[in-house]
């Protein structure tokens, strides 16, 4: 048996198909191993609704691509990375020089913080938001300004802009939309207006990790600024809709001069050859991507309808998670753990709210049953 086929057979035989059949991917290879390649994330163990992951697992096409590429896992990525960069650039209507790859989009966030880190640099972020940007800034002792969200749970752009104007040097503004943990979006027109009038010392790091789940009309990506504003960086990830959180792959899009600044702080060989293969295959797998979006939409409706029915306050979601009022977040988290369900961590200052990730519709049905039991006990 050839080495490639041996590897395929060995890995495929070990696989177990566990996801309910109605959400099995349609993108199957025309070979006897296709069904085994279609294996999905296992439902054994705790119900993990705490990290905004895609519950469907990686696409079967990505699984096949990884198995095929295992024979080259002893090689550093070179041509594979350049090919994916070209593909991503074409997908966004930019040039390869506009793209920097990252070990997840979090590395792109880190690159941006490090590229601007200098005495007097100010970092302006919404509060609460994804904590990594603040965390990356701590070693550099940047001038941090945290601006509370508005009563509608969107970025308070007026106060953020005022804080940016008071900066003494470079200013890095972090815009996360949809925002993590609130799953809310900040109006595109307002963000665009600020970018348009902002001086050159104000840099915008726009995190669009959850853009593929948005269904609100009028929402637009900040990618349209890439050809016009060197001070705009857009971060994207393969961790969410593409189901590759464990494979760590993301990218940034910016002006070529800005990309060179970011690339100076990128880890050498920060992409791995198997993740590149999986990403390339998933970009082609439109049935899987439609399926992931459909499953998320349906499961999100199940949770939100249940919250409505129970009279629990929640923030309308434009992502693959929902934040809702529970009282004591830590107590709620512990009680859910006792039921073998993992929900999100506390997000100060919103300590009365919990962020719960969206699982499959079947998983959300199970979660809702437990939540309703908690409601009868006055635990939420």
mmCIF file of C-alpha atoms in Angstrom:
data_model
loop_
_atom_site.group_PDB
_atom_site.id
_atom_site.type_symbol
_atom_site.label_atom_id
_atom_site.label_comp_id
_atom_site.label_asym_id
_atom_site.label_seq_id
_atom_site.Cartn_x
_atom_site.Cartn_y
_atom_site.Cartn_z
ATOM 1 C CA UNK A 1 0.000 0.000 0.000
ATOM 2 C CA UNK A 2 1.322 3.493 -0.894
ATOM 3 C CA UNK A 3 2.244 5.687 2.063
ATOM 4 C CA UNK A 4 -0.437 8.260 1.229
ATOM 5 C CA UNK A 5 -3.189 5.650 1.055
ATOM 6 C CA UNK A 6 -1.905 3.990 4.205
ATOM 7 C CA UNK A 7 -2.204 7.279 6.079
ATOM 8 C CA UNK A 8 -5.676 7.879 4.679
ATOM 9 C CA UNK A 9 -6.899 4.471 5.699
ATOM 10 C CA UNK A 10 -5.357 4.642 9.148
ATOM 11 C CA UNK A 11 -6.801 8.017 10.041
ATOM 12 C CA UNK A 12 -10.161 7.363 8.461
ATOM 13 C CA UNK A 13 -10.662 4.040 10.220
ATOM 14 C CA UNK A 14 -10.116 5.749 13.562
ATOM 15 C CA UNK A 15 -12.851 8.293 12.852
ATOM 16 C CA UNK A 16 -16.382 8.103 14.259
ATOM 17 C CA UNK A 17 -19.288 9.981 12.689
ATOM 18 C CA UNK A 18 -21.200 11.568 15.555
ATOM 19 C CA UNK A 19 -23.037 14.691 14.407
ATOM 20 C CA UNK A 20 -26.753 14.195 13.649
ATOM 21 C CA UNK A 21 -27.154 13.275 9.998
ATOM 22 C CA UNK A 22 -29.155 16.393 9.052
ATOM 23 C CA UNK A 23 -26.017 18.479 9.566
ATOM 24 C CA UNK A 24 -23.579 16.117 7.822
ATOM 25 C CA UNK A 25 -21.676 17.947 5.091
ATOM 26 C CA UNK A 26 -22.716 17.475 1.474
ATOM 27 C CA UNK A 27 -19.155 17.934 0.193
ATOM 28 C CA UNK A 28 -18.009 14.303 0.110
ATOM 29 C CA UNK A 29 -15.379 12.662 -2.017
ATOM 30 C CA UNK A 30 -16.508 10.029 -4.471
ATOM 31 C CA UNK A 31 -14.555 7.214 -2.812
ATOM 32 C CA UNK A 32 -15.229 4.505 -0.203
ATOM 33 C CA UNK A 33 -13.643 6.581 2.554
ATOM 34 C CA UNK A 34 -15.894 9.599 1.990
ATOM 35 C CA UNK A 35 -18.284 8.751 4.816
ATOM 36 C CA UNK A 36 -15.455 8.312 7.301
ATOM 37 C CA UNK A 37 -13.830 11.534 6.171
ATOM 38 C CA UNK A 38 -17.117 13.238 7.043
ATOM 39 C CA UNK A 39 -16.528 12.726 10.781
ATOM 40 C CA UNK A 40 -17.544 15.637 12.975
ATOM 41 C CA UNK A 41 -16.760 16.932 16.429
ATOM 42 C CA UNK A 42 -17.701 14.370 19.075
ATOM 43 C CA UNK A 43 -20.664 14.918 21.374
ATOM 44 C CA UNK A 44 -18.979 12.794 24.033
ATOM 45 C CA UNK A 45 -17.953 14.639 27.166
ATOM 46 C CA UNK A 46 -19.194 18.066 28.258
ATOM 47 C CA UNK A 47 -21.304 20.308 26.056
ATOM 48 C CA UNK A 48 -18.781 23.027 25.223
ATOM 49 C CA UNK A 49 -20.531 26.354 24.696
ATOM 50 C CA UNK A 50 -17.774 28.594 26.015
ATOM 51 C CA UNK A 51 -15.352 29.496 23.218
ATOM 52 C CA UNK A 52 -17.440 30.499 20.165
ATOM 53 C CA UNK A 53 -16.240 27.515 18.141
ATOM 54 C CA UNK A 54 -17.997 25.981 15.152
ATOM 55 C CA UNK A 55 -19.784 22.891 16.557
ATOM 56 C CA UNK A 56 -19.790 21.130 13.181
ATOM 57 C CA UNK A 57 -16.049 20.526 13.247
ATOM 58 C CA UNK A 58 -13.859 21.098 10.219
ATOM 59 C CA UNK A 59 -15.315 20.469 6.792
ATOM 60 C CA UNK A 60 -14.931 16.971 5.383
ATOM 61 C CA UNK A 61 -13.099 18.546 2.438
ATOM 62 C CA UNK A 62 -10.622 20.077 4.889
ATOM 63 C CA UNK A 63 -10.196 16.745 6.633
ATOM 64 C CA UNK A 64 -9.335 15.074 3.334
ATOM 65 C CA UNK A 65 -6.921 17.868 2.475
ATOM 66 C CA UNK A 66 -5.142 17.490 5.819
ATOM 67 C CA UNK A 67 -4.797 13.741 5.392
ATOM 68 C CA UNK A 68 -3.470 14.214 1.870
ATOM 69 C CA UNK A 69 -0.955 16.784 3.100
ATOM 70 C CA UNK A 70 0.347 14.721 6.008
ATOM 71 C CA UNK A 71 3.035 13.288 3.764
ATOM 72 C CA UNK A 72 4.517 16.809 3.581
ATOM 73 C CA UNK A 73 4.177 17.609 7.284
ATOM 74 C CA UNK A 74 7.958 17.321 7.635
ATOM 75 C CA UNK A 75 8.360 20.328 5.330
ATOM 76 C CA UNK A 76 8.173 24.018 6.174
ATOM 77 C CA UNK A 77 5.323 25.850 4.421
ATOM 78 C CA UNK A 78 6.497 27.934 1.482
ATOM 79 C CA UNK A 79 4.625 27.640 -1.767
ATOM 80 C CA UNK A 80 1.494 26.609 0.146
ATOM 81 C CA UNK A 81 1.491 29.842 2.149
ATOM 82 C CA UNK A 82 2.127 31.995 -0.917
ATOM 83 C CA UNK A 83 -0.702 30.242 -2.774
ATOM 84 C CA UNK A 84 -3.188 30.846 0.030
ATOM 85 C CA UNK A 85 -2.112 34.477 0.317
ATOM 86 C CA UNK A 86 -2.792 34.919 -3.407
ATOM 87 C CA UNK A 87 -6.171 33.268 -3.012
ATOM 88 C CA UNK A 88 -7.195 35.405 -0.033
ATOM 89 C CA UNK A 89 -6.051 38.542 -1.841
ATOM 90 C CA UNK A 90 -8.128 37.651 -4.899
ATOM 91 C CA UNK A 91 -11.129 36.886 -2.696
ATOM 92 C CA UNK A 92 -10.974 40.415 -1.240
ATOM 93 C CA UNK A 93 -10.017 42.194 -4.441
ATOM 94 C CA UNK A 94 -6.570 43.241 -3.201
ATOM 95 C CA UNK A 95 -2.977 42.267 -3.953
ATOM 96 C CA UNK A 96 -0.882 39.656 -2.126
ATOM 97 C CA UNK A 97 1.158 42.561 -0.701
ATOM 98 C CA UNK A 98 -2.002 43.580 1.182
ATOM 99 C CA UNK A 99 -2.059 40.335 3.204
ATOM 100 C CA UNK A 100 -0.180 39.178 6.293
ATOM 101 C CA UNK A 101 -0.824 35.701 7.698
ATOM 102 C CA UNK A 102 -1.073 34.961 11.391
ATOM 103 C CA UNK A 103 -1.222 32.108 13.878
ATOM 104 C CA UNK A 104 -4.910 32.878 14.272
ATOM 105 C CA UNK A 105 -6.130 36.460 13.884
ATOM 106 C CA UNK A 106 -4.958 37.042 17.455
ATOM 107 C CA UNK A 107 -1.376 37.135 16.188
ATOM 108 C CA UNK A 108 -2.408 39.879 13.768
ATOM 109 C CA UNK A 109 -3.778 41.841 16.734
ATOM 110 C CA UNK A 110 -0.490 41.283 18.527
ATOM 111 C CA UNK A 111 1.521 42.431 15.499
ATOM 112 C CA UNK A 112 -0.443 45.662 15.357
ATOM 113 C CA UNK A 113 0.064 46.445 19.033
ATOM 114 C CA UNK A 114 3.787 45.738 18.781
ATOM 115 C CA UNK A 115 4.191 47.730 15.569
ATOM 116 C CA UNK A 116 2.841 50.869 17.263
ATOM 117 C CA UNK A 117 4.266 50.290 20.753
ATOM 118 C CA UNK A 118 6.325 53.334 21.742
ATOM 119 C CA UNK A 119 6.398 55.882 24.562
ATOM 120 C CA UNK A 120 3.226 57.930 24.387
ATOM 121 C CA UNK A 121 1.210 55.497 22.253
ATOM 122 C CA UNK A 122 -2.427 55.437 23.303
ATOM 123 C CA UNK A 123 -4.725 52.427 22.969
ATOM 124 C CA UNK A 124 -8.461 53.128 22.843
ATOM 125 C CA UNK A 125 -10.776 50.139 23.217
ATOM 126 C CA UNK A 126 -14.467 49.557 23.927
ATOM 127 C CA UNK A 127 -15.415 47.994 27.253
ATOM 128 C CA UNK A 128 -16.116 45.128 27.370
ATOM 129 C CA UNK A 129 -14.493 43.652 24.280
ATOM 130 C CA UNK A 130 -12.090 40.873 23.298
ATOM 131 C CA UNK A 131 -9.376 40.984 25.962
ATOM 132 C CA UNK A 132 -6.382 39.991 23.866
ATOM 133 C CA UNK A 133 -5.586 43.462 22.534
ATOM 134 C CA UNK A 134 -5.396 44.864 26.051
ATOM 135 C CA UNK A 135 -3.339 41.854 27.094
ATOM 136 C CA UNK A 136 -0.836 42.331 24.271
ATOM 137 C CA UNK A 137 -0.446 45.989 25.235
ATOM 138 C CA UNK A 138 0.381 45.379 28.903
ATOM 139 C CA UNK A 139 4.120 44.602 28.494
ATOM 140 C CA UNK A 140 4.557 47.943 26.698
ATOM 141 C CA UNK A 141 2.718 50.040 29.284
ATOM 142 C CA UNK A 142 0.652 51.811 26.630
ATOM 143 C CA UNK A 143 -1.682 54.626 27.592
ATOM 144 C CA UNK A 144 -4.865 52.553 27.808
ATOM 145 C CA UNK A 145 -8.300 54.149 27.608
ATOM 146 C CA UNK A 146 -11.332 51.867 28.001
ATOM 147 C CA UNK A 147 -14.612 53.399 26.842
ATOM 148 C CA UNK A 148 -17.853 51.756 28.083
ATOM 149 C CA UNK A 149 -20.306 50.568 25.470
ATOM 150 C CA UNK A 150 -23.453 52.615 24.959
ATOM 151 C CA UNK A 151 -26.805 51.595 26.432
ATOM 152 C CA UNK A 152 -27.427 49.812 23.109
ATOM 153 C CA UNK A 153 -24.216 47.782 23.647
ATOM 154 C CA UNK A 154 -22.383 49.314 20.697
ATOM 155 C CA UNK A 155 -19.057 51.171 20.623
ATOM 156 C CA UNK A 156 -19.400 54.729 21.938
ATOM 157 C CA UNK A 157 -17.554 56.201 18.980
ATOM 158 C CA UNK A 158 -17.985 59.803 20.107
ATOM 159 C CA UNK A 159 -16.206 59.133 23.401
ATOM 160 C CA UNK A 160 -13.621 56.912 21.713
ATOM 161 C CA UNK A 161 -12.841 59.668 19.219
ATOM 162 C CA UNK A 162 -12.542 62.212 22.012
ATOM 163 C CA UNK A 163 -10.078 59.914 23.768
ATOM 164 C CA UNK A 164 -8.120 59.504 20.522
ATOM 165 C CA UNK A 165 -7.846 63.287 20.079
ATOM 166 C CA UNK A 166 -6.207 63.552 23.501
ATOM 167 C CA UNK A 167 -3.413 61.127 22.545
ATOM 168 C CA UNK A 168 0.123 62.587 22.532
ATOM 169 C CA UNK A 169 1.524 60.298 19.855
ATOM 170 C CA UNK A 170 0.282 57.349 17.842
ATOM 171 C CA UNK A 171 -3.227 56.187 18.745
ATOM 172 C CA UNK A 172 -4.483 52.658 18.150
ATOM 173 C CA UNK A 173 -8.271 52.303 18.092
ATOM 174 C CA UNK A 174 -9.662 48.788 18.385
ATOM 175 C CA UNK A 175 -13.031 48.244 16.712
ATOM 176 C CA UNK A 176 -14.554 44.795 17.230
ATOM 177 C CA UNK A 177 -17.737 44.380 15.215
ATOM 178 C CA UNK A 178 -19.559 42.135 15.862
ATOM 179 C CA UNK A 179 -18.215 42.763 19.333
ATOM 180 C CA UNK A 180 -17.061 39.966 21.570
ATOM 181 C CA UNK A 181 -18.686 39.312 24.095
ATOM 182 C CA UNK A 182 -21.888 41.231 23.274
ATOM 183 C CA UNK A 183 -22.395 39.998 19.669
ATOM 184 C CA UNK A 184 -23.563 43.518 18.795
ATOM 185 C CA UNK A 185 -22.485 45.530 15.759
ATOM 186 C CA UNK A 186 -21.487 49.168 15.643
ATOM 187 C CA UNK A 187 -23.123 51.125 12.785
ATOM 188 C CA UNK A 188 -20.884 50.984 9.742
ATOM 189 C CA UNK A 189 -21.669 54.547 8.677
ATOM 190 C CA UNK A 190 -20.439 55.949 11.986
ATOM 191 C CA UNK A 191 -17.194 53.956 11.834
ATOM 192 C CA UNK A 192 -16.661 55.007 8.216
ATOM 193 C CA UNK A 193 -17.195 58.669 9.043
ATOM 194 C CA UNK A 194 -14.551 58.565 11.766
ATOM 195 C CA UNK A 195 -12.044 56.732 9.572
ATOM 196 C CA UNK A 196 -12.623 59.312 6.834
ATOM 197 C CA UNK A 197 -11.841 62.321 9.052
ATOM 198 C CA UNK A 198 -9.237 60.761 11.359
ATOM 199 C CA UNK A 199 -5.686 62.170 11.247
ATOM 200 C CA UNK A 200 -2.834 59.919 10.155
ATOM 201 C CA UNK A 201 -1.645 59.281 13.724
ATOM 202 C CA UNK A 202 -4.888 57.444 14.519
ATOM 203 C CA UNK A 203 -4.772 53.792 13.490
ATOM 204 C CA UNK A 204 -7.822 51.546 13.260
ATOM 205 C CA UNK A 205 -7.584 47.830 14.018
ATOM 206 C CA UNK A 206 -10.917 46.402 12.871
ATOM 207 C CA UNK A 207 -11.613 42.883 14.108
ATOM 208 C CA UNK A 208 -14.087 41.072 11.839
ATOM 209 C CA UNK A 209 -13.769 37.573 13.279
ATOM 210 C CA UNK A 210 -17.563 37.089 13.304
ATOM 211 C CA UNK A 211 -18.516 38.905 10.107
ATOM 212 C CA UNK A 212 -19.829 35.757 8.405
ATOM 213 C CA UNK A 213 -22.674 35.441 10.932
ATOM 214 C CA UNK A 214 -24.046 38.966 10.445
ATOM 215 C CA UNK A 215 -27.488 39.289 8.899
ATOM 216 C CA UNK A 216 -28.179 42.947 9.741
ATOM 217 C CA UNK A 217 -28.832 45.169 6.748
ATOM 218 C CA UNK A 218 -26.378 47.984 6.160
ATOM 219 C CA UNK A 219 -23.429 46.272 7.805
ATOM 220 C CA UNK A 220 -20.249 46.433 5.724
ATOM 221 C CA UNK A 221 -16.673 45.310 6.101
ATOM 222 C CA UNK A 222 -13.918 47.873 6.618
ATOM 223 C CA UNK A 223 -12.018 46.254 3.735
ATOM 224 C CA UNK A 224 -13.166 49.072 1.463
ATOM 225 C CA UNK A 225 -10.663 51.370 3.201
ATOM 226 C CA UNK A 226 -7.595 49.267 2.463
ATOM 227 C CA UNK A 227 -6.793 51.000 -0.831
ATOM 228 C CA UNK A 228 -7.402 54.464 0.604
ATOM 229 C CA UNK A 229 -6.147 54.528 4.197
ATOM 230 C CA UNK A 230 -2.790 53.085 5.309
ATOM 231 C CA UNK A 231 -3.966 53.483 8.923
ATOM 232 C CA UNK A 232 -6.680 50.789 8.659
ATOM 233 C CA UNK A 233 -5.996 47.109 9.368
ATOM 234 C CA UNK A 234 -8.718 44.455 9.089
ATOM 235 C CA UNK A 235 -8.254 41.181 10.967
ATOM 236 C CA UNK A 236 -9.980 37.984 9.805
ATOM 237 C CA UNK A 237 -9.853 34.402 11.084
ATOM 238 C CA UNK A 238 -10.436 30.814 9.995
ATOM 239 C CA UNK A 239 -11.446 29.930 13.573
ATOM 240 C CA UNK A 240 -15.177 30.680 13.420
ATOM 241 C CA UNK A 241 -17.326 29.967 10.356
ATOM 242 C CA UNK A 242 -14.517 27.878 8.844
ATOM 243 C CA UNK A 243 -14.361 25.630 11.928
ATOM 244 C CA UNK A 244 -10.579 25.734 12.320
ATOM 245 C CA UNK A 245 -10.103 27.227 15.808
ATOM 246 C CA UNK A 246 -7.720 24.463 16.847
ATOM 247 C CA UNK A 247 -5.617 24.823 13.702
ATOM 248 C CA UNK A 248 -4.744 28.505 14.357
ATOM 249 C CA UNK A 249 -4.895 30.449 11.132
ATOM 250 C CA UNK A 250 -5.849 34.051 10.491
ATOM 251 C CA UNK A 251 -4.791 37.020 8.421
ATOM 252 C CA UNK A 252 -4.678 40.792 8.269
ATOM 253 C CA UNK A 253 -5.498 43.036 5.321
ATOM 254 C CA UNK A 254 -3.918 46.486 5.000
ATOM 255 C CA UNK A 255 -1.915 48.849 2.819
ATOM 256 C CA UNK A 256 1.379 47.253 1.683
ATOM 257 C CA UNK A 257 3.422 49.722 3.753
ATOM 258 C CA UNK A 258 1.399 48.771 6.814
ATOM 259 C CA UNK A 259 1.710 45.072 6.050
ATOM 260 C CA UNK A 260 5.486 45.450 6.070
ATOM 261 C CA UNK A 261 5.276 47.030 9.526
ATOM 262 C CA UNK A 262 3.140 44.142 10.775
ATOM 263 C CA UNK A 263 5.236 41.447 9.137
ATOM 264 C CA UNK A 264 8.280 42.671 11.046
ATOM 265 C CA UNK A 265 6.577 41.386 14.209
ATOM 266 C CA UNK A 266 5.203 38.117 12.777
ATOM 267 C CA UNK A 267 6.661 34.878 14.069
ATOM 268 C CA UNK A 268 8.786 33.089 11.504
ATOM 269 C CA UNK A 269 6.842 30.230 9.858
ATOM 270 C CA UNK A 270 3.711 31.262 11.750
ATOM 271 C CA UNK A 271 1.460 29.109 9.565
ATOM 272 C CA UNK A 272 1.550 25.333 9.450
ATOM 273 C CA UNK A 273 1.245 23.289 6.316
ATOM 274 C CA UNK A 274 -1.831 21.325 7.448
ATOM 275 C CA UNK A 275 -3.803 24.432 8.404
ATOM 276 C CA UNK A 276 -2.991 25.982 5.037
ATOM 277 C CA UNK A 277 -4.305 22.879 3.267
ATOM 278 C CA UNK A 278 -7.470 22.859 5.359
ATOM 279 C CA UNK A 279 -8.105 26.548 4.731
ATOM 280 C CA UNK A 280 -7.635 26.187 0.983
ATOM 281 C CA UNK A 281 -10.110 23.309 0.865
ATOM 282 C CA UNK A 282 -12.692 25.037 3.056
ATOM 283 C CA UNK A 283 -12.707 28.181 0.943
ATOM 284 C CA UNK A 284 -13.942 25.956 -1.914
ATOM 285 C CA UNK A 285 -16.528 24.196 0.222
ATOM 286 C CA UNK A 286 -19.575 26.406 -0.193
ATOM 287 C CA UNK A 287 -22.023 23.667 0.913
ATOM 288 C CA UNK A 288 -20.179 23.393 4.236
ATOM 289 C CA UNK A 289 -20.122 27.163 4.735
ATOM 290 C CA UNK A 290 -23.832 27.477 3.948
ATOM 291 C CA UNK A 291 -24.518 24.610 6.312
ATOM 292 C CA UNK A 292 -22.508 26.209 9.121
ATOM 293 C CA UNK A 293 -24.392 29.467 8.702
ATOM 294 C CA UNK A 294 -27.750 27.696 8.544
ATOM 295 C CA UNK A 295 -27.029 25.640 11.642
ATOM 296 C CA UNK A 296 -25.933 28.731 13.559
ATOM 297 C CA UNK A 297 -29.002 30.716 12.505
ATOM 298 C CA UNK A 298 -31.355 27.931 13.525
ATOM 299 C CA UNK A 299 -29.621 27.232 16.840
ATOM 300 C CA UNK A 300 -29.435 30.933 17.677
ATOM 301 C CA UNK A 301 -33.172 31.244 17.090
ATOM 302 C CA UNK A 302 -33.804 28.308 19.423
ATOM 303 C CA UNK A 303 -31.866 30.002 22.217
ATOM 304 C CA UNK A 304 -33.251 33.499 21.659
ATOM 305 C CA UNK A 305 -36.838 32.234 21.406
ATOM 306 C CA UNK A 306 -36.357 30.408 24.710
ATOM 307 C CA UNK A 307 -34.911 33.517 26.352
ATOM 308 C CA UNK A 308 -37.924 35.500 25.120
ATOM 309 C CA UNK A 309 -40.294 32.855 26.440
ATOM 310 C CA UNK A 310 -38.619 32.890 29.849
ATOM 311 C CA UNK A 311 -38.469 36.674 30.017
ATOM 312 C CA UNK A 312 -34.676 36.712 30.280
ATOM 313 C CA UNK A 313 -32.983 39.897 29.083
ATOM 314 C CA UNK A 314 -30.527 39.308 26.254
ATOM 315 C CA UNK A 315 -28.578 41.315 23.704
ATOM 316 C CA UNK A 316 -29.667 40.691 20.093
ATOM 317 C CA UNK A 317 -26.894 38.662 18.492
ATOM 318 C CA UNK A 318 -25.108 39.087 15.173
ATOM 319 C CA UNK A 319 -22.566 36.346 15.901
ATOM 320 C CA UNK A 320 -22.329 32.716 17.013
ATOM 321 C CA UNK A 321 -22.938 33.476 20.688
ATOM 322 C CA UNK A 322 -25.525 35.268 22.802
ATOM 323 C CA UNK A 323 -25.070 37.344 25.956
ATOM 324 C CA UNK A 324 -27.955 37.298 28.428
ATOM 325 C CA UNK A 325 -28.655 38.257 32.017
ATOM 326 C CA UNK A 326 -28.166 35.529 34.630
ATOM 327 C CA UNK A 327 -27.512 37.405 37.887
ATOM 328 C CA UNK A 328 -24.281 35.960 39.229
ATOM 329 C CA UNK A 329 -22.152 34.834 36.286
ATOM 330 C CA UNK A 330 -19.767 32.696 38.343
ATOM 331 C CA UNK A 331 -22.591 30.896 40.160
ATOM 332 C CA UNK A 332 -24.368 30.295 36.844
ATOM 333 C CA UNK A 333 -21.156 28.983 35.288
ATOM 334 C CA UNK A 334 -20.672 26.543 38.173
ATOM 335 C CA UNK A 335 -24.254 25.286 38.056
ATOM 336 C CA UNK A 336 -23.945 24.675 34.337
ATOM 337 C CA UNK A 337 -20.671 22.815 34.907
ATOM 338 C CA UNK A 338 -22.527 20.590 37.364
ATOM 339 C CA UNK A 339 -24.832 19.702 34.441
ATOM 340 C CA UNK A 340 -21.802 18.995 32.223
ATOM 341 C CA UNK A 341 -22.257 22.194 30.215
ATOM 342 C CA UNK A 342 -19.484 24.742 29.764
ATOM 343 C CA UNK A 343 -20.595 28.344 29.270
ATOM 344 C CA UNK A 344 -18.620 31.554 28.894
ATOM 345 C CA UNK A 345 -16.338 33.211 31.424
ATOM 346 C CA UNK A 346 -17.132 36.493 33.210
ATOM 347 C CA UNK A 347 -16.601 39.653 31.190
ATOM 348 C CA UNK A 348 -16.141 42.647 33.482
ATOM 349 C CA UNK A 349 -17.895 44.974 33.947
ATOM 350 C CA UNK A 350 -20.935 42.997 32.711
ATOM 351 C CA UNK A 351 -20.788 40.467 35.530
ATOM 352 C CA UNK A 352 -24.548 39.856 35.549
ATOM 353 C CA UNK A 353 -24.439 38.564 31.993
ATOM 354 C CA UNK A 354 -23.211 35.291 30.545
ATOM 355 C CA UNK A 355 -21.892 34.718 27.039
ATOM 356 C CA UNK A 356 -23.006 31.350 25.691
ATOM 357 C CA UNK A 357 -21.735 30.025 22.376
ATOM 358 C CA UNK A 358 -24.109 28.580 19.810
ATOM 359 C CA UNK A 359 -23.933 24.821 19.365
ATOM 360 C CA UNK A 360 -25.895 22.702 16.920
ATOM 361 C CA UNK A 361 -29.696 23.034 17.045
ATOM 362 C CA UNK A 362 -29.838 19.723 18.897
ATOM 363 C CA UNK A 363 -27.267 20.912 21.429
ATOM 364 C CA UNK A 364 -29.117 24.165 21.991
ATOM 365 C CA UNK A 365 -32.274 22.198 22.604
ATOM 366 C CA UNK A 366 -30.467 20.348 25.385
ATOM 367 C CA UNK A 367 -29.099 23.610 26.760
ATOM 368 C CA UNK A 368 -32.529 25.260 26.765
ATOM 369 C CA UNK A 369 -33.985 22.377 28.777
ATOM 370 C CA UNK A 370 -31.391 22.943 31.498
ATOM 371 C CA UNK A 371 -31.896 26.704 31.370
ATOM 372 C CA UNK A 372 -35.645 26.287 31.827
ATOM 373 C CA UNK A 373 -34.998 24.078 34.846
ATOM 374 C CA UNK A 374 -32.763 26.801 36.262
ATOM 375 C CA UNK A 375 -35.551 29.307 35.661
ATOM 376 C CA UNK A 376 -37.998 27.273 37.711
ATOM 377 C CA UNK A 377 -35.459 27.289 40.555
ATOM 378 C CA UNK A 378 -35.000 31.074 40.225
ATOM 379 C CA UNK A 379 -31.331 30.598 39.373
ATOM 380 C CA UNK A 380 -31.640 32.912 36.360
#
